[in-house]
Amino acid sequence: MAVAELVAAAVRPQSSPVIAAAGASIDATPAPVKDWAIRHFGTNDKLVLQLGILAVLSVLALALGVLAVRFRRVGAAGVLLFGAVGAAAAVSRPDSTALTDALPSVVGAIAGALLLYVLVGRLTAVRRPTASAPVSVTEEAEAGLPACEGWDRRGFVLAAASAAAASAAVGAVGRSLNASRGQGAIASRNKVVVPNPGSPAQPVPKRAVLRVPGISPFVTPNDDFYRVDTALVVPKVDATGWRLRIHGTGVRRPAAYSFDDLLRRELIERDITLTCVSNEVGGPYVGNARWTGVRLADLLAECGVKPPSRGGRADQLVARSVDGMTIGSPVEDVMDGRDAMLALGMNGQPLPFEHGFPVRMVVPGLYGFVSACKWIEDIELSTFDSYDPYWVKRGWARKAPIKTESRIDTPKPFARPKPGTVMVAGVAWAQHRGIDKVEVRIDDGPWQEAHLAAEDTRDTWRQWSFPWQATKGGHTLTVRATDRTGAVQTDKRTRTIPDGASGWHSVVVTVD
């Protein structure tokens, strides 16, 4: 594994056998299992997966070691077999472009097989049958080994310890080199100065921000913004070499754009709340940021693209990421006048690598799995009938507008507030429709209207608060929202798959 890590530094970090195997595992995992992992491990799901793979490899390594003592060649062949599995996983990844991605697994497996073969040979090198210890009666024979006068325990331990130390050193060097591969991309991001937008966002109304302890901040800091994707290694793309290609069905004038091309265009700046389809009722995978970018509809129009309502031939926009992810968005939604954009900036800074630098898609009102392609490099116009993107192939919906939802941020579940006035507060969202009303219910009592903070835009969440006169005992607090279309948030609980969770959020508290 250490040698493979070192070779991956020369090829590309994503070709590491652990990363390749973990990526293949993600692709093969049923959607409900993925959902369970995100629900229980959150943004640490990828770390848990990689640790699980390493744990399995450790157990298998122990088994191969025991097997090799009895069957030297079989043990070494077992290591080669796992190398073949890693190589196959690496070259089958969507972002794999060359057979060189198999090299880390192949070279690592050869190194591991040779080491195992040599060490077992060292272990048995001085085992010689003797007259005083016939094979049939010695402990060695009972263990399946030839009888011997003795064996070089010290020499074997030294050889094994040296191999372990060398492996640790090689692995550390490999990881260091892998980390340094992104220096060019880091330097390119550090040089980016996002120009002032030609169409700036309006200042957030003062009354849109409630001063209630425990409520989510109106603008989510970049470091706290949720991240849910399948990238086990965050792509570090050098902006100087980045290109975006637009092509496909109904594209009369295919085009390619550099990062500087986008920077020179008129930029828009908008406050937009994003929501992940994996967000459970009351979950954390929703955040609000100020995005800066280029209107996606303008680029498409320049390429001759028309929405289906105006006779366009394509009804699906397929966005491709540098890591092979494909995300399909309705062309009609992208070109209906909403502030769909190719974002270059987030909260006044160039996009963080974790959130898609140099460029990502942002489409208000759609869940991320049908709109928010990070590290985008290709846009192909297609149809829903002719192509299924990554998540659709795994049982998720083709179209997924964000549902009207609300959440209680404070008090937290199982809190123990004191009797008297307790401020119940949280956020509600229905992007591209807007929130019209929020109501709170105490136990099985009547619904009572909460105070709504001022609206920034219909594409952002709204904070709300409700002064509850708490009495001693256990209580259940429930919230629901009504959007601008008059639709009331449903109480029907549904899973996140195929098009987002629904239901009322409740918390249980005990007033002491």
Short mmCIF file of C-alpha atoms in Angstrom, two decimals:
data_model
loop_
_atom_site.label_atom_id
_atom_site.label_comp_id
_atom_site.label_asym_id
_atom_site.label_seq_id
_atom_site.Cartn_x
_atom_site.Cartn_y
_atom_site.Cartn_z
CA MET A 1 0.00 0.00 0.00
CA ALA A 2 2.90 2.38 0.75
CA VAL A 3 4.50 1.76 -2.63
CA ALA A 4 1.13 2.24 -4.33
CA GLU A 5 0.70 5.57 -2.54
CA LEU A 6 4.12 6.68 -3.79
CA VAL A 7 3.37 5.65 -7.37
CA ALA A 8 -0.02 7.39 -7.18
CA ALA A 9 1.83 10.62 -6.44
CA ALA A 10 3.50 10.28 -9.84
CA VAL A 11 0.26 9.32 -11.65
CA ARG A 12 -2.54 11.14 -9.80
CA PRO A 13 -3.92 10.89 -6.24
CA GLN A 14 -7.23 9.42 -7.42
CA SER A 15 -5.40 6.35 -8.77
CA SER A 16 -4.46 5.20 -5.26
CA PRO A 17 -5.96 1.72 -4.73
CA VAL A 18 -7.72 2.75 -1.52
CA ILE A 19 -9.28 5.80 -3.20
CA ALA A 20 -10.20 3.82 -6.33
CA ALA A 21 -11.71 0.96 -4.32
CA ALA A 22 -13.60 3.38 -2.09
CA GLY A 23 -14.96 5.20 -5.15
CA ALA A 24 -16.08 1.93 -6.71
CA SER A 25 -17.74 1.01 -3.41
CA ILE A 26 -19.66 4.29 -3.39
CA ASP A 27 -20.87 3.70 -6.94
CA ALA A 28 -22.00 0.16 -6.13
CA THR A 29 -23.67 1.01 -2.82
CA PRO A 30 -27.50 1.07 -2.92
CA ALA A 31 -29.03 4.51 -2.43
CA PRO A 32 -30.64 3.66 0.96
CA VAL A 33 -27.25 2.60 2.32
CA LYS A 34 -25.66 5.83 1.05
CA ASP A 35 -28.46 7.75 2.72
CA TRP A 36 -27.88 5.87 5.98
CA ALA A 37 -24.15 6.67 5.87
CA ILE A 38 -24.77 10.38 5.32
CA ARG A 39 -27.38 10.43 8.07
CA HIS A 40 -25.14 8.74 10.65
CA PHE A 41 -21.65 9.93 9.67
CA GLY A 42 -22.43 13.23 7.97
CA THR A 43 -19.48 14.74 6.12
CA ASN A 44 -17.22 12.09 7.70
CA ASP A 45 -18.81 9.34 5.61
CA LYS A 46 -15.87 9.22 3.20
CA LEU A 47 -13.34 8.95 6.04
CA VAL A 48 -15.35 6.12 7.60
CA LEU A 49 -15.44 4.31 4.25
CA GLN A 50 -11.68 4.59 3.74
CA LEU A 51 -10.96 3.45 7.30
CA GLY A 52 -13.29 0.49 6.73
CA ILE A 53 -11.41 -0.47 3.56
CA LEU A 54 -8.07 -0.25 5.38
CA ALA A 55 -9.46 -2.41 8.19
CA VAL A 56 -10.58 -5.06 5.71
CA LEU A 57 -7.20 -4.95 3.98
CA SER A 58 -5.46 -5.40 7.34
CA VAL A 59 -7.48 -8.52 8.11
CA LEU A 60 -6.82 -9.90 4.64
CA ALA A 61 -3.10 -9.13 5.00
CA LEU A 62 -3.00 -11.14 8.23
CA ALA A 63 -4.78 -14.03 6.53
CA LEU A 64 -2.39 -13.95 3.56
CA GLY A 65 0.58 -13.89 5.92
CA VAL A 66 -0.60 -17.01 7.71
CA LEU A 67 -1.37 -18.68 4.40
CA ALA A 68 2.07 -17.80 2.98
CA VAL A 69 3.87 -19.58 5.84
CA ARG A 70 2.33 -22.84 4.65
CA PHE A 71 1.98 -22.03 0.96
CA ARG A 72 4.57 -19.43 0.06
CA ARG A 73 3.59 -18.89 -3.56
CA VAL A 74 -0.12 -18.93 -2.89
CA GLY A 75 0.24 -16.13 -0.35
CA ALA A 76 2.22 -14.00 -2.78
CA ALA A 77 -0.32 -14.72 -5.52
CA GLY A 78 -3.07 -13.52 -3.19
CA VAL A 79 -1.36 -10.14 -2.90
CA LEU A 80 -1.15 -9.92 -6.69
CA LEU A 81 -4.85 -10.73 -6.92
CA PHE A 82 -5.76 -7.79 -4.71
CA GLY A 83 -3.52 -5.63 -6.85
CA ALA A 84 -5.49 -6.69 -9.90
CA VAL A 85 -8.74 -5.75 -8.15
CA GLY A 86 -7.35 -2.31 -7.28
CA ALA A 87 -6.12 -1.79 -10.85
CA ALA A 88 -9.52 -2.72 -12.27
CA ALA A 89 -11.23 -0.30 -9.89
CA ALA A 90 -8.84 2.51 -10.82
CA VAL A 91 -9.23 2.26 -14.60
CA SER A 92 -13.01 1.87 -14.35
CA ARG A 93 -13.51 5.18 -12.52
CA PRO A 94 -15.46 7.79 -14.51
CA ASP A 95 -12.56 10.27 -14.32
CA SER A 96 -9.95 7.76 -15.45
CA THR A 97 -8.48 8.74 -18.81
CA ALA A 98 -5.49 6.39 -19.15
CA LEU A 99 -4.37 2.88 -18.25
CA THR A 100 -1.61 4.46 -16.16
CA ASP A 101 -4.22 4.69 -13.38
CA ALA A 102 -3.62 0.95 -12.88
CA LEU A 103 0.09 1.46 -12.17
CA PRO A 104 -0.16 2.23 -8.42
CA SER A 105 -2.11 -0.97 -7.71
CA VAL A 106 0.05 -3.10 -10.02
CA VAL A 107 3.42 -1.83 -8.76
CA GLY A 108 2.24 -1.88 -5.15
CA ALA A 109 1.01 -5.46 -5.50
CA ILE A 110 4.29 -6.62 -7.05
CA ALA A 111 6.24 -4.96 -4.24
CA GLY A 112 3.96 -6.53 -1.62
CA ALA A 113 4.12 -10.00 -3.18
CA LEU A 114 7.93 -9.90 -3.44
CA LEU A 115 8.27 -8.70 0.14
CA LEU A 116 5.97 -11.42 1.45
CA TYR A 117 7.81 -14.06 -0.59
CA VAL A 118 11.23 -12.88 0.67
CA LEU A 119 10.14 -12.62 4.31
CA VAL A 120 8.60 -16.10 4.31
CA GLY A 121 11.77 -17.36 2.67
CA ARG A 122 13.77 -15.73 5.46
CA LEU A 123 11.53 -17.38 8.01
CA THR A 124 12.08 -20.85 6.58
CA ALA A 125 15.56 -20.41 5.08
CA VAL A 126 17.38 -22.26 7.85
CA ARG A 127 14.75 -24.92 8.43
CA ARG A 128 16.54 -28.18 7.58
CA PRO A 129 15.37 -31.71 8.36
CA THR A 130 17.61 -33.47 10.90
CA ALA A 131 18.01 -37.01 12.15
CA SER A 132 17.37 -35.89 15.71
CA ALA A 133 14.11 -34.19 14.74
CA PRO A 134 12.28 -36.20 12.08
CA VAL A 135 9.58 -34.37 10.18
CA SER A 136 6.75 -36.53 11.44
CA VAL A 137 7.26 -35.86 15.13
CA THR A 138 8.40 -32.28 15.42
CA GLU A 139 6.27 -29.27 16.13
CA GLU A 140 7.34 -27.86 12.77
CA ALA A 141 5.93 -30.89 10.98
CA GLU A 142 2.69 -30.60 12.92
CA ALA A 143 2.52 -26.98 11.73
CA GLY A 144 3.12 -28.07 8.18
CA LEU A 145 6.76 -26.86 8.11
CA PRO A 146 9.95 -28.89 7.59
CA ALA A 147 11.88 -29.89 10.71
CA CYS A 148 14.91 -27.76 11.50
CA GLU A 149 17.84 -27.27 13.83
CA GLY A 150 16.61 -23.74 14.47
CA TRP A 151 15.69 -20.61 12.61
CA ASP A 152 17.08 -17.11 12.46
CA ARG A 153 14.48 -15.42 14.65
CA ARG A 154 16.58 -12.27 15.05
CA GLY A 155 17.29 -12.00 11.34
CA PHE A 156 13.61 -12.40 10.46
CA VAL A 157 12.48 -9.83 13.01
CA LEU A 158 15.09 -7.34 11.78
CA ALA A 159 14.06 -7.89 8.17
CA ALA A 160 10.35 -7.52 8.96
CA ALA A 161 10.94 -4.44 11.13
CA SER A 162 13.06 -2.86 8.41
CA ALA A 163 10.35 -3.53 5.85
CA ALA A 164 7.74 -1.98 8.15
CA ALA A 165 9.89 1.12 8.74
CA ALA A 166 10.62 1.47 5.04
CA SER A 167 6.91 1.11 4.24
CA ALA A 168 6.02 3.85 6.72
CA ALA A 169 8.64 6.15 5.22
CA VAL A 170 7.61 5.43 1.63
CA GLY A 171 3.94 5.93 2.51
CA ALA A 172 4.69 9.25 4.23
CA VAL A 173 6.66 10.44 1.20
CA GLY A 174 3.83 9.37 -1.10
CA ARG A 175 1.22 11.23 0.92
CA SER A 176 3.42 14.32 1.07
CA LEU A 177 3.92 14.27 -2.69
CA ASN A 178 0.19 13.76 -3.27
CA ALA A 179 -0.54 16.76 -1.08
CA SER A 180 1.99 18.89 -2.95
CA ARG A 181 0.48 18.09 -6.36
CA GLY A 182 -2.18 20.72 -5.81
CA GLN A 183 0.24 23.59 -5.25
CA GLY A 184 -0.30 24.96 -8.76
CA ALA A 185 -4.05 24.99 -8.23
CA ILE A 186 -3.64 26.64 -4.83
CA ALA A 187 -1.40 29.31 -6.36
CA SER A 188 -3.93 29.94 -9.14
CA ARG A 189 -6.73 30.38 -6.60
CA ASN A 190 -4.63 32.75 -4.49
CA LYS A 191 -4.17 34.97 -7.55
CA VAL A 192 -7.88 35.18 -8.32
CA VAL A 193 -9.55 38.51 -7.68
CA VAL A 194 -13.27 38.26 -8.33
CA PRO A 195 -14.31 41.54 -10.05
CA ASN A 196 -17.08 43.67 -8.69
CA PRO A 197 -20.36 42.35 -10.07
CA GLY A 198 -22.19 44.32 -12.70
CA SER A 199 -25.42 43.26 -11.00
CA PRO A 200 -24.70 43.27 -7.25
CA ALA A 201 -26.93 41.74 -4.61
CA GLN A 202 -28.96 44.13 -2.50
CA PRO A 203 -27.82 44.53 1.11
CA VAL A 204 -29.42 41.99 3.44
CA PRO A 205 -32.28 43.76 5.24
CA LYS A 206 -31.43 44.39 8.89
CA ARG A 207 -34.71 42.82 9.96
CA ALA A 208 -33.83 39.62 8.08
CA VAL A 209 -31.39 38.69 10.83
CA LEU A 210 -32.85 37.74 14.22
CA ARG A 211 -30.73 38.08 17.33
CA VAL A 212 -31.77 34.81 18.94
CA PRO A 213 -29.05 32.68 20.57
CA GLY A 214 -28.78 29.28 18.88
CA ILE A 215 -30.42 30.20 15.56
CA SER A 216 -28.52 29.48 12.34
CA PRO A 217 -26.70 32.58 11.04
CA PHE A 218 -28.43 34.10 8.04
CA VAL A 219 -25.26 33.78 5.93
CA THR A 220 -23.47 30.47 6.38
CA PRO A 221 -19.67 30.90 6.64
CA ASN A 222 -17.71 29.02 3.97
CA ASP A 223 -16.04 26.78 6.55
CA ASP A 224 -19.43 25.78 7.98
CA PHE A 225 -21.23 25.26 4.67
CA TYR A 226 -22.31 21.65 4.22
CA ARG A 227 -20.46 19.42 1.77
CA VAL A 228 -22.07 16.28 0.36
CA ASP A 229 -20.50 14.70 -2.73
CA THR A 230 -18.77 11.50 -3.85
CA ALA A 231 -15.26 12.97 -4.24
CA LEU A 232 -12.90 11.06 -1.92
CA VAL A 233 -10.07 13.36 -2.99
CA VAL A 234 -11.11 17.00 -3.36
CA PRO A 235 -10.15 17.98 -6.93
CA LYS A 236 -7.61 20.78 -7.06
CA VAL A 237 -8.02 22.32 -10.47
CA ASP A 238 -5.59 24.92 -11.78
CA ALA A 239 -7.72 27.83 -12.98
CA THR A 240 -5.15 28.84 -15.60
CA GLY A 241 -5.69 25.62 -17.52
CA TRP A 242 -9.40 25.16 -16.83
CA ARG A 243 -11.83 25.10 -19.76
CA LEU A 244 -15.61 24.73 -19.99
CA ARG A 245 -17.11 23.19 -23.14
CA ILE A 246 -20.75 23.69 -24.15
CA HIS A 247 -22.07 21.34 -26.82
CA GLY A 248 -24.80 18.83 -27.64
CA THR A 249 -28.35 18.66 -28.92
CA GLY A 250 -29.73 22.01 -30.03
CA VAL A 251 -26.40 23.81 -29.60
CA ARG A 252 -26.02 25.73 -32.84
CA ARG A 253 -22.72 27.35 -31.85
CA PRO A 254 -20.60 25.07 -29.60
CA ALA A 255 -18.17 27.04 -27.48
CA ALA A 256 -15.36 26.73 -24.96
CA TYR A 257 -14.60 29.21 -22.19
CA SER A 258 -11.53 29.78 -20.03
CA PHE A 259 -11.67 31.02 -16.45
CA ASP A 260 -10.47 34.44 -17.59
CA ASP A 261 -13.23 34.50 -20.22
CA LEU A 262 -15.80 34.19 -17.45
CA LEU A 263 -14.09 36.80 -15.27
CA ARG A 264 -14.27 39.31 -18.13
CA ARG A 265 -18.03 38.91 -18.49
CA GLU A 266 -20.65 40.81 -16.54
CA LEU A 267 -21.03 39.07 -13.21
CA ILE A 268 -24.11 38.80 -11.04
CA GLU A 269 -24.17 38.51 -7.26
CA ARG A 270 -27.05 36.80 -5.46
CA ASP A 271 -27.98 35.43 -2.05
CA ILE A 272 -29.12 31.84 -2.62
CA THR A 273 -29.88 29.03 -0.18
CA LEU A 274 -28.75 25.56 -1.29
CA THR A 275 -30.25 22.31 -0.02
CA CYS A 276 -29.00 18.74 -0.38
CA VAL A 277 -31.55 16.08 -1.25
CA SER A 278 -29.98 13.91 1.47
CA ASN A 279 -31.16 16.39 4.10
CA GLU A 280 -33.49 14.66 6.53
CA VAL A 281 -36.34 16.59 8.11
CA GLY A 282 -34.60 18.95 10.52
CA GLY A 283 -31.20 18.05 9.07
CA PRO A 284 -28.08 20.21 8.65
CA TYR A 285 -27.52 19.98 4.89
CA VAL A 286 -28.86 23.40 3.98
CA GLY A 287 -26.93 26.67 3.87
CA ASN A 288 -27.19 30.22 2.61
CA ALA A 289 -24.38 32.09 0.84
CA ARG A 290 -23.74 35.10 -1.40
CA TRP A 291 -22.71 33.73 -4.78
CA THR A 292 -20.96 35.59 -7.61
CA GLY A 293 -20.94 34.26 -11.15
CA VAL A 294 -22.03 34.38 -14.78
CA ARG A 295 -25.63 33.91 -15.84
CA LEU A 296 -25.87 30.41 -17.24
CA ALA A 297 -28.83 31.30 -19.45
CA ASP A 298 -26.75 33.98 -21.21
CA LEU A 299 -24.01 31.49 -22.11
CA LEU A 300 -26.55 28.98 -23.38
CA ALA A 301 -28.33 31.62 -25.45
CA GLU A 302 -25.02 32.66 -27.04
CA CYS A 303 -24.56 29.03 -28.08
CA GLY A 304 -27.98 29.05 -29.73
CA VAL A 305 -29.76 26.99 -27.08
CA LYS A 306 -33.50 27.49 -26.61
CA PRO A 307 -35.66 26.10 -23.80
CA PRO A 308 -38.31 23.52 -24.78
CA SER A 309 -41.07 26.12 -24.29
CA ARG A 310 -39.53 28.08 -27.18
CA GLY A 311 -38.96 25.13 -29.47
CA GLY A 312 -35.62 23.96 -28.09
CA ARG A 313 -34.64 20.37 -28.87
CA ALA A 314 -32.92 19.65 -25.54
CA ASP A 315 -34.78 19.42 -22.25
CA GLN A 316 -31.84 18.28 -20.08
CA LEU A 317 -28.54 19.99 -19.35
CA VAL A 318 -25.92 17.42 -18.36
CA ALA A 319 -23.07 18.96 -16.36
CA ARG A 320 -19.86 16.98 -15.97
CA SER A 321 -17.28 17.43 -13.25
CA VAL A 322 -13.54 16.83 -13.49
CA ASP A 323 -14.04 13.78 -11.25
CA GLY A 324 -16.54 12.20 -13.64
CA MET A 325 -19.74 13.13 -11.81
CA THR A 326 -22.73 13.84 -14.07
CA ILE A 327 -25.68 15.97 -12.99
CA GLY A 328 -28.80 16.60 -15.07
CA SER A 329 -30.83 19.82 -14.82
CA PRO A 330 -34.03 20.82 -16.65
CA VAL A 331 -33.14 23.29 -19.41
CA GLU A 332 -36.49 25.01 -18.86
CA ASP A 333 -35.64 25.78 -15.24
CA VAL A 334 -32.13 26.99 -16.03
CA MET A 335 -33.46 29.42 -18.68
CA ASP A 336 -36.75 30.57 -17.09
CA GLY A 337 -35.31 33.81 -15.69
CA ARG A 338 -34.15 32.58 -12.30
CA ASP A 339 -30.58 33.41 -11.24
CA ALA A 340 -28.99 30.16 -12.41
CA MET A 341 -25.28 30.79 -12.65
CA LEU A 342 -21.80 29.43 -13.08
CA ALA A 343 -20.48 30.58 -9.72
CA LEU A 344 -16.90 31.83 -9.34
CA GLY A 345 -17.17 33.33 -5.86
CA MET A 346 -18.73 32.48 -2.51
CA ASN A 347 -19.26 35.01 0.27
CA GLY A 348 -16.83 37.48 -1.26
CA GLN A 349 -14.03 34.98 -1.93
CA PRO A 350 -13.04 32.72 -4.81
CA LEU A 351 -14.82 29.39 -4.42
CA PRO A 352 -13.14 27.12 -1.85
CA PHE A 353 -11.78 23.91 -3.37
CA GLU A 354 -14.29 21.90 -1.31
CA HIS A 355 -17.14 23.83 -2.91
CA GLY A 356 -16.06 23.61 -6.52
CA PHE A 357 -13.18 25.94 -7.42
CA PRO A 358 -12.72 27.21 -10.02
CA VAL A 359 -16.36 27.04 -11.21
CA ARG A 360 -19.57 25.36 -10.08
CA MET A 361 -23.26 25.50 -10.98
CA VAL A 362 -25.86 27.13 -8.75
CA VAL A 363 -29.56 26.92 -9.65
CA PRO A 364 -32.07 28.37 -7.14
CA GLY A 365 -34.97 26.10 -6.28
CA LEU A 366 -33.46 22.75 -7.27
CA TYR A 367 -31.84 20.18 -5.00
CA GLY A 368 -28.09 19.92 -5.47
CA PHE A 369 -28.14 16.50 -7.11
CA VAL A 370 -29.98 18.00 -10.11
CA SER A 371 -28.22 21.36 -10.26
CA ALA A 372 -25.11 21.97 -8.17
CA CYS A 373 -22.28 20.47 -10.24
CA LYS A 374 -18.96 21.31 -8.58
CA TRP A 375 -15.62 21.41 -10.44
CA ILE A 376 -17.62 21.63 -13.67
CA GLU A 377 -15.77 21.27 -16.99
CA ASP A 378 -18.42 20.24 -19.52
CA ILE A 379 -22.04 21.06 -20.34
CA GLU A 380 -23.85 18.83 -22.81
CA LEU A 381 -27.39 19.56 -23.94
CA SER A 382 -29.41 16.36 -24.13
CA THR A 383 -32.82 14.90 -23.31
CA PHE A 384 -34.15 13.10 -20.28
CA ASP A 385 -35.20 10.20 -22.50
CA SER A 386 -31.75 9.69 -23.99
CA TYR A 387 -29.45 9.98 -20.96
CA ASP A 388 -29.59 9.21 -17.23
CA PRO A 389 -27.03 11.06 -15.07
CA TYR A 390 -25.22 9.50 -12.10
CA TRP A 391 -27.95 9.77 -9.45
CA VAL A 392 -30.84 8.90 -11.76
CA LYS A 393 -29.12 5.60 -12.56
CA ARG A 394 -29.21 4.90 -8.82
CA GLY A 395 -32.90 5.41 -8.26
CA TRP A 396 -33.19 9.14 -7.67
CA ALA A 397 -35.63 11.41 -9.46
CA ARG A 398 -34.87 13.13 -12.78
CA LYS A 399 -36.43 16.39 -11.60
CA ALA A 400 -36.38 17.58 -7.99
CA PRO A 401 -37.59 21.05 -6.98
CA ILE A 402 -36.82 21.82 -3.34
CA LYS A 403 -39.73 21.10 -1.01
CA THR A 404 -41.15 23.58 1.49
CA GLU A 405 -39.45 22.80 4.79
CA SER A 406 -38.74 24.33 8.20
CA ARG A 407 -36.46 23.52 11.11
CA ILE A 408 -36.25 24.24 14.83
CA ASP A 409 -32.69 25.37 15.69
CA THR A 410 -33.34 26.22 19.31
CA PRO A 411 -34.07 24.73 21.79
CA LYS A 412 -32.12 21.62 20.87
CA PRO A 413 -33.66 18.14 21.24
CA PHE A 414 -33.78 16.97 24.86
CA ALA A 415 -32.91 20.45 26.14
CA ARG A 416 -33.94 21.30 29.71
CA PRO A 417 -35.03 24.95 29.72
CA LYS A 418 -36.41 26.74 32.75
CA PRO A 419 -40.10 27.71 33.11
CA GLY A 420 -41.05 31.06 31.64
CA THR A 421 -40.42 32.61 28.26
CA VAL A 422 -38.38 30.29 26.04
CA MET A 423 -37.54 31.54 22.56
CA VAL A 424 -38.22 28.87 19.94
CA ALA A 425 -36.48 29.78 16.68
CA GLY A 426 -35.18 28.40 13.42
CA VAL A 427 -35.25 28.70 9.65
CA ALA A 428 -37.69 27.89 6.84
CA TRP A 429 -37.07 27.60 3.11
CA ALA A 430 -38.92 27.18 -0.18
CA GLN A 431 -36.42 28.47 -2.72
CA HIS A 432 -37.80 30.28 -5.77
CA ARG A 433 -41.24 30.38 -4.17
CA GLY A 434 -40.51 32.08 -0.86
CA ILE A 435 -41.84 31.57 2.67
CA ASP A 436 -45.11 33.28 3.58
CA LYS A 437 -45.80 31.95 7.08
CA VAL A 438 -44.35 29.77 9.85
CA GLU A 439 -46.41 28.20 12.63
CA VAL A 440 -45.48 26.45 15.86
CA ARG A 441 -47.46 23.90 17.84
CA ILE A 442 -46.88 22.96 21.47
CA ASP A 443 -47.77 19.33 22.14
CA ASP A 444 -51.24 18.73 20.65
CA GLY A 445 -52.35 22.34 20.97
CA PRO A 446 -53.39 24.73 18.20
CA TRP A 447 -51.00 26.08 15.58
CA GLN A 448 -49.72 29.53 16.51
CA GLU A 449 -48.11 31.90 14.02
CA ALA A 450 -44.44 32.66 14.59
CA HIS A 451 -42.67 35.95 13.94
CA LEU A 452 -41.03 35.92 10.52
CA ALA A 453 -37.85 37.86 9.91
CA ALA A 454 -37.83 40.09 6.83
CA GLU A 455 -37.28 38.37 3.50
CA ASP A 456 -34.00 38.88 1.68
CA THR A 457 -35.12 37.21 -1.56
CA ARG A 458 -37.45 34.36 -2.40
CA ASP A 459 -34.34 32.25 -3.07
CA THR A 460 -33.11 32.45 0.54
CA TRP A 461 -34.31 30.93 3.75
CA ARG A 462 -36.10 33.03 6.38
CA GLN A 463 -35.46 33.06 10.07
CA TRP A 464 -38.38 32.86 12.46
CA SER A 465 -39.00 32.99 16.23
CA PHE A 466 -41.78 32.21 18.69
CA PRO A 467 -41.85 33.23 22.39
CA TRP A 468 -43.14 30.17 24.23
CA GLN A 469 -44.42 30.43 27.76
CA ALA A 470 -42.94 27.17 28.98
CA THR A 471 -44.50 25.21 31.83
CA LYS A 472 -42.92 22.37 33.78
CA GLY A 473 -42.91 18.91 32.26
CA GLY A 474 -42.13 17.24 28.96
CA HIS A 475 -43.22 18.94 25.76
CA THR A 476 -43.08 18.37 22.00
CA LEU A 477 -42.47 21.43 19.83
CA THR A 478 -43.41 21.19 16.15
CA VAL A 479 -42.99 23.62 13.26
CA ARG A 480 -44.47 23.93 9.78
CA ALA A 481 -44.20 26.50 6.98
CA THR A 482 -46.41 27.85 4.22
CA ASP A 483 -44.86 29.03 0.97
CA ARG A 484 -45.91 31.90 -1.28
CA THR A 485 -48.04 29.63 -3.45
CA GLY A 486 -50.19 28.89 -0.40
CA ALA A 487 -48.92 25.30 -0.09
CA VAL A 488 -48.59 24.19 3.54
CA GLN A 489 -45.67 21.98 4.47
CA THR A 490 -46.97 18.43 4.57
CA ASP A 491 -46.91 16.30 7.69
CA LYS A 492 -46.43 13.15 5.60
CA ARG A 493 -43.02 11.69 6.36
CA THR A 494 -41.07 10.51 3.34
CA ARG A 495 -37.50 9.33 2.85
CA THR A 496 -34.92 11.44 1.09
CA ILE A 497 -34.96 9.12 -1.93
CA PRO A 498 -36.12 9.73 -4.65
CA ASP A 499 -36.75 13.50 -4.49
CA GLY A 500 -36.20 14.76 -0.94
CA ALA A 501 -37.57 14.21 2.56
CA SER A 502 -40.80 15.72 3.79
CA GLY A 503 -42.61 16.03 7.12
CA TRP A 504 -42.80 18.29 10.15
CA HIS A 505 -39.77 18.84 12.35
CA SER A 506 -40.30 18.30 16.07
CA VAL A 507 -38.11 18.46 19.16
CA VAL A 508 -38.80 17.08 22.61
CA VAL A 509 -37.75 19.14 25.64
CA THR A 510 -38.19 18.89 29.40
CA VAL A 511 -38.91 22.04 31.36
CA ASP A 512 -37.42 21.73 34.86
#
